[in-house]
CSV table of C-alpha atoms in Angstrom, one decimal:
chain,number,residue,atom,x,y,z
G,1,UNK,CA,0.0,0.0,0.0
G,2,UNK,CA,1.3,3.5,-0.9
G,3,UNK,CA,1.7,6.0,2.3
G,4,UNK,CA,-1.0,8.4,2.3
G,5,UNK,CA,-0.2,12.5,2.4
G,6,UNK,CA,-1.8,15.2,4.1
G,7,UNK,CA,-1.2,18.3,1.8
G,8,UNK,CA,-2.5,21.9,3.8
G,9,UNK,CA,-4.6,24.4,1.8
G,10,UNK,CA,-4.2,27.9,0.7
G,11,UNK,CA,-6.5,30.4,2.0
G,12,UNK,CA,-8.2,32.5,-0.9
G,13,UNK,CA,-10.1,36.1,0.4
G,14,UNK,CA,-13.4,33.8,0.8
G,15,UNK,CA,-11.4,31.4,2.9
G,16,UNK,CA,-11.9,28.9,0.5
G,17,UNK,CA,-9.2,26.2,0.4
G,18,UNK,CA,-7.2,25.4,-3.0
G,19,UNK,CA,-3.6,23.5,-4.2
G,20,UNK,CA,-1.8,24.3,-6.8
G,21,UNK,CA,-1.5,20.9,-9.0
G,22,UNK,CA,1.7,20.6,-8.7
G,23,UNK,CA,1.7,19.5,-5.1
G,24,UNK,CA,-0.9,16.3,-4.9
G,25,UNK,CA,1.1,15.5,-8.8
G,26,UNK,CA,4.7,15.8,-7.4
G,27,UNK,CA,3.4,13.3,-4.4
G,28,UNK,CA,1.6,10.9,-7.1
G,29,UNK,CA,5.0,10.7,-9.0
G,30,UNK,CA,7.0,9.8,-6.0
G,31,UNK,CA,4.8,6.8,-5.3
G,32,UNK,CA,2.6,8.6,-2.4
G,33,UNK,CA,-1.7,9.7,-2.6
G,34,UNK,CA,-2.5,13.0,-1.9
G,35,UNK,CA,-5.2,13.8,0.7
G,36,UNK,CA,-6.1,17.1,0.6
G,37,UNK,CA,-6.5,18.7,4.3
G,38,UNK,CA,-8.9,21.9,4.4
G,39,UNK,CA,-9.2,25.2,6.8
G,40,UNK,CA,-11.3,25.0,9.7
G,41,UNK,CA,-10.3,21.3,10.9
G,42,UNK,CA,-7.7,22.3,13.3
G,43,UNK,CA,-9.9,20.9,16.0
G,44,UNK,CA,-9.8,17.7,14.6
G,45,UNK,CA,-5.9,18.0,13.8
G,46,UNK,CA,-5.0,14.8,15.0
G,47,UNK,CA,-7.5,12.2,14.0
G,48,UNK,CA,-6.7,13.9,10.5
G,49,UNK,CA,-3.1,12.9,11.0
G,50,UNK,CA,-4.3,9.3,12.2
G,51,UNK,CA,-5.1,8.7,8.5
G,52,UNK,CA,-2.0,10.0,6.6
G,53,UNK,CA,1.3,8.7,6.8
G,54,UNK,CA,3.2,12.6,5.8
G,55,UNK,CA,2.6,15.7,6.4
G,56,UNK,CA,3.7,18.6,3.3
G,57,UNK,CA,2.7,22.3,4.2
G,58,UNK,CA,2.4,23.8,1.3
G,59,UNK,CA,3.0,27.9,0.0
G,60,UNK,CA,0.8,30.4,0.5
G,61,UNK,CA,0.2,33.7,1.8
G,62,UNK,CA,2.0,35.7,5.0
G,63,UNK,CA,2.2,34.3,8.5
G,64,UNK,CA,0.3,36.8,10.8
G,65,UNK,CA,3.2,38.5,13.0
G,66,UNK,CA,1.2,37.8,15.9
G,67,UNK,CA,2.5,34.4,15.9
G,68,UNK,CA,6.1,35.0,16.3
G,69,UNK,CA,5.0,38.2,18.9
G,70,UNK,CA,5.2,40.9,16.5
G,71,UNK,CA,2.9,43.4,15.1
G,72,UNK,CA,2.3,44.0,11.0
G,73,UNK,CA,5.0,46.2,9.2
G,74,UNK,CA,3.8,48.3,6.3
G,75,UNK,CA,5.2,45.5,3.6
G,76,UNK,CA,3.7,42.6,5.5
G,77,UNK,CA,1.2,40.9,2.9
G,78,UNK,CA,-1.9,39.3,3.1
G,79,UNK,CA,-2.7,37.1,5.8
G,80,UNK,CA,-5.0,34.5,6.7
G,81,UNK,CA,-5.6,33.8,10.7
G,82,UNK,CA,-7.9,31.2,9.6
G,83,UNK,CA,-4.9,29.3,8.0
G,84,UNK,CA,-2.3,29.7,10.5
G,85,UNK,CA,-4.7,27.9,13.1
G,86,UNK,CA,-4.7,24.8,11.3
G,87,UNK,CA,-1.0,24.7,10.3
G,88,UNK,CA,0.1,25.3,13.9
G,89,UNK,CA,-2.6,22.3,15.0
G,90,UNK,CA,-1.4,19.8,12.4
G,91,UNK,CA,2.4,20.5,13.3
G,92,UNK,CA,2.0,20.0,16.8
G,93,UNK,CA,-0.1,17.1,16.3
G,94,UNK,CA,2.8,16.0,14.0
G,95,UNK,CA,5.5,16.4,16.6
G,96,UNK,CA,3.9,14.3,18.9
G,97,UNK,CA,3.6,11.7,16.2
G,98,UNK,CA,7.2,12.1,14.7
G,99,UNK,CA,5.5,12.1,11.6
G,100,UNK,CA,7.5,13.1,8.5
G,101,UNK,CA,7.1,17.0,7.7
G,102,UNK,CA,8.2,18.9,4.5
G,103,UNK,CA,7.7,22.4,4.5
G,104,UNK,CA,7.5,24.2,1.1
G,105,UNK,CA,8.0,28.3,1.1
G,106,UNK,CA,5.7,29.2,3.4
G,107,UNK,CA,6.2,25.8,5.1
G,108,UNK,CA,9.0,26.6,6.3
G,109,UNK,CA,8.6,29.6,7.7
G,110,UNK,CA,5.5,27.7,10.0
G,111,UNK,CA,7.8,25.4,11.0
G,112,UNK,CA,10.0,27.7,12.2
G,113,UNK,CA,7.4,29.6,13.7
G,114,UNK,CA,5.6,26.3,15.3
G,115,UNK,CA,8.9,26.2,17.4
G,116,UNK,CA,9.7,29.5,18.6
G,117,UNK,CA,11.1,30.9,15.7
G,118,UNK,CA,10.6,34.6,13.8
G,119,UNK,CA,10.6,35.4,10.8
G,120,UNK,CA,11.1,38.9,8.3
G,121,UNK,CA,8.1,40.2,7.7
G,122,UNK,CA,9.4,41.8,4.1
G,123,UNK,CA,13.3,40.7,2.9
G,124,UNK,CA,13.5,43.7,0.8
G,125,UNK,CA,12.8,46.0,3.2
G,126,UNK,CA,13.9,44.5,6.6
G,127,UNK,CA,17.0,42.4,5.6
G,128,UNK,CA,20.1,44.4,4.7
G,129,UNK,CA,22.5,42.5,2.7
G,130,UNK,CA,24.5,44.1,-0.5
G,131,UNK,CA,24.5,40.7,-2.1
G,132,UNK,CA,20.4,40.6,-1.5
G,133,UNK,CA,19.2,38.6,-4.4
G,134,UNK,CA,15.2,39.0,-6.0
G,135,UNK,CA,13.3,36.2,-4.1
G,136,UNK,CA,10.1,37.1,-5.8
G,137,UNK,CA,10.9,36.4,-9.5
G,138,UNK,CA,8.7,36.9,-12.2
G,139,UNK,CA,9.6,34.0,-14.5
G,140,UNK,CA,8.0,30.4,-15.1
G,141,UNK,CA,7.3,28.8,-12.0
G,142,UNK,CA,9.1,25.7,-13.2
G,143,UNK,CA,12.4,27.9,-14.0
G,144,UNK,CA,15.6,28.2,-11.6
G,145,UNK,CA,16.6,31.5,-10.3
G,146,UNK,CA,19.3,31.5,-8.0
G,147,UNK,CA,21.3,29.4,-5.7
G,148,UNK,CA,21.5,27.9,-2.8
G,149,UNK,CA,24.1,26.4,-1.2
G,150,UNK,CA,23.5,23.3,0.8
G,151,UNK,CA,25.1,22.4,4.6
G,152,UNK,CA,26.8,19.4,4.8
G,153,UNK,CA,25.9,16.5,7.1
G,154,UNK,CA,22.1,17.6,7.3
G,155,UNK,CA,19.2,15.4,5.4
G,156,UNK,CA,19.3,17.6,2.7
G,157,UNK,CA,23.0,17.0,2.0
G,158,UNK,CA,22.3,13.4,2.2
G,159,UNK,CA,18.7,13.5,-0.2
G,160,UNK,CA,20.7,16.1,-2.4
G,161,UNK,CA,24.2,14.7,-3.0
G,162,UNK,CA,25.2,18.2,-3.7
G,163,UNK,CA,27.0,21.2,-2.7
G,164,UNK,CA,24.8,24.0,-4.2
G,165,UNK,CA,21.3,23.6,-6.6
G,166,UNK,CA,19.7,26.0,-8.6
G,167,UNK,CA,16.2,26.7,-7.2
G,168,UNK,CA,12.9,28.8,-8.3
G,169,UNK,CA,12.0,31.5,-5.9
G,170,UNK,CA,8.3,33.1,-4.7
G,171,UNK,CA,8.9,34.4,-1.4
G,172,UNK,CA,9.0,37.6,0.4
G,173,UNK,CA,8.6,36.4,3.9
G,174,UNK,CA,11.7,34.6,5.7
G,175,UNK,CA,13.1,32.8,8.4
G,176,UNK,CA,14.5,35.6,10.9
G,177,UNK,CA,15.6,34.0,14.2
G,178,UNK,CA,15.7,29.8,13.8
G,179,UNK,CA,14.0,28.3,16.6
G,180,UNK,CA,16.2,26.5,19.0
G,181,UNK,CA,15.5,22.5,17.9
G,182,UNK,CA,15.9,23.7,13.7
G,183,UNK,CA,19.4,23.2,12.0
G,184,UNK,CA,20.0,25.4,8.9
G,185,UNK,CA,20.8,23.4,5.9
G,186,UNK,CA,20.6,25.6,3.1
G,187,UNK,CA,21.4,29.3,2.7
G,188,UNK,CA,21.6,31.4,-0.7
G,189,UNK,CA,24.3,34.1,-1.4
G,190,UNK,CA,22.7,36.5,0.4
G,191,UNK,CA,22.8,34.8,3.7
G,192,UNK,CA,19.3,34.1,3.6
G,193,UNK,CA,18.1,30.8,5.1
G,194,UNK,CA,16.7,28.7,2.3
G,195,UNK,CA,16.2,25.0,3.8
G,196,UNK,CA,16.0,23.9,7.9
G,197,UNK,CA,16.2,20.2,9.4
G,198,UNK,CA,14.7,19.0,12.7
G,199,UNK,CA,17.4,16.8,13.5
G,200,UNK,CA,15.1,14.9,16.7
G,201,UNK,CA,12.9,13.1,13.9
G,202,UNK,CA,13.5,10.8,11.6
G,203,UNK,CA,12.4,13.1,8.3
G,204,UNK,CA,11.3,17.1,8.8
G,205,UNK,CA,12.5,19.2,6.2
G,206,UNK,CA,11.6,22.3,5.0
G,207,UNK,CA,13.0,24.3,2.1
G,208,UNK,CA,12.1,28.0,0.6
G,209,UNK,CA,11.6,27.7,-2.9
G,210,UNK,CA,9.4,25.5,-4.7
G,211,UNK,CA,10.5,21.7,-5.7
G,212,UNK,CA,7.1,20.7,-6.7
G,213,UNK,CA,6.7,23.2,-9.6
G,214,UNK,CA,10.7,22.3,-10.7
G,215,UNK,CA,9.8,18.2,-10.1
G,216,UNK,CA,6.9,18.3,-12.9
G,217,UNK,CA,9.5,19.8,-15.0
G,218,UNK,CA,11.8,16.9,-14.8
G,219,UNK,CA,14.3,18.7,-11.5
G,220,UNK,CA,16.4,15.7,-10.4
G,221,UNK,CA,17.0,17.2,-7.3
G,222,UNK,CA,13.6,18.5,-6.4
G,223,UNK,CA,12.1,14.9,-7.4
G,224,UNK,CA,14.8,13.8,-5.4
G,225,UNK,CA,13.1,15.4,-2.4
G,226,UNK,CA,9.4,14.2,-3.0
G,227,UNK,CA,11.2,10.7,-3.3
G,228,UNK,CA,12.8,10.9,0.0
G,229,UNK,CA,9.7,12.0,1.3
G,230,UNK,CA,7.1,9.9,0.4
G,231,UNK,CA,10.2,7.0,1.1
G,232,UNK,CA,10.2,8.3,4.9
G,233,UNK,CA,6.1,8.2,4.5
G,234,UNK,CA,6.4,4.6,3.8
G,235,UNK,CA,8.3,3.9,6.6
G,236,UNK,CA,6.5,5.6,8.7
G,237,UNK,CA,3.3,3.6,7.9
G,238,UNK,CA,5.2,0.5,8.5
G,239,UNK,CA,6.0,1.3,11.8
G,240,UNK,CA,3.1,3.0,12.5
């Protein structure tokens, strides 16, 4: 049997929940079955997570800065309370199952958040670097962008096999202050964290760009990812 995915929603202005595609297709590939997980169940996080094997947050809009104990600076973005409930319910209930996590842009910065962690509100504006690179880029979803330059000895090192990728980039949010229990495994150029490990469980990873929209295109590295994911999913359900 194939281990079964819980994939998070994004919020639209009517709080409707919606995936991109290229999530629940990037899973199918790898050899897992998407289940779709909408707002408003956060109540019910954990008998959710009884029936999936993985959990993938997936991108969306802005983190509310009252979750990491700030208040909104003028280039914060939209946000979605409604969303942030349910993301922070399914990650704790996901700690206390050490069940695989992979965090996707805005995944990563919930993650991060979930533990104690802060995050930029707006890169442009709040993080000075003269290197900064455009982490909102306005080509093909599918298309690499930048750089980013992987930490040895983490998971992603060992999923990876490589030194530095080239990765897509749709983000102005980022991870400010890492929470205490997250490892950095990938930064780009700029300094910027791009990827974090939570090295207490056997898979949680969480990257800043995209891999699903580069894994439709034929990315070995970001299929890589889904593979290793969906492979710690499987495991999981085993030993479950």
């Amino acid at each position: 049997m194939k281990p079964i995915i819980g994939i998070t929603t994004f919020a639209e202005d009517d709080l409707s929940s919606r995936l991109n595609v290229a999530y629940s297709n990037s899973i199918i590939e790898a050899g897992g079955i998407p289940l779709i997980i909408p707002l408003g169940v956060e109540e019910d996080a954990a008998q959710i997570l009884s029936l999936t094997d993985g959990l993938l947050l997936s991108g969306g809009h802005d983190v509310h800065p009252f979750e990491f104990g700030a208040e909104p600076l003028p280039k914060l973005g939209q946000i979605h309370p409604e969303r942030d409930k349910v993301e922070l319910a399914l990650l704790n209930a996901a700690f206390t199952r050490k069940m695989p996590i992979f965090g996707i842009c805005r995944g990563i910065q919930m993650l991060n958040v979930a533990l104690g962690g802060t995050l930029y509100q707006d890169v442009d504006s709040e993080y000075h670097s003269s290197k900064l690179l455009k982490h909102a880029q306005q080509a093909a979803r599918g298309v690499a962008t930048h750089y980013v330059h992987i930490t040895p000895h983490t998971l992603l090192k060992t999923i990876i096999e490589e030194e530095k990728i080239a990765v897509n980039s749709f983000h102005h949010q980022a991870v400010n202050v890492l929470a205490e229990k997250l490892v950095v495994a990938a930064k780009s150029s700029d300094g910027l964290v791009e990827a974090v490990v939570h090295e207490e469980f056997p898979f949680c990873l969480a990257v800043q760009w995209h891999p699903e929209e580069q894994a439709i295109v034929g990315d070995i590295a970001a299929q890589k990812l889904f593979s290793a994911f969906v492979k710690a999913s499987m495991l999981y359900k085993r030993e479950a």
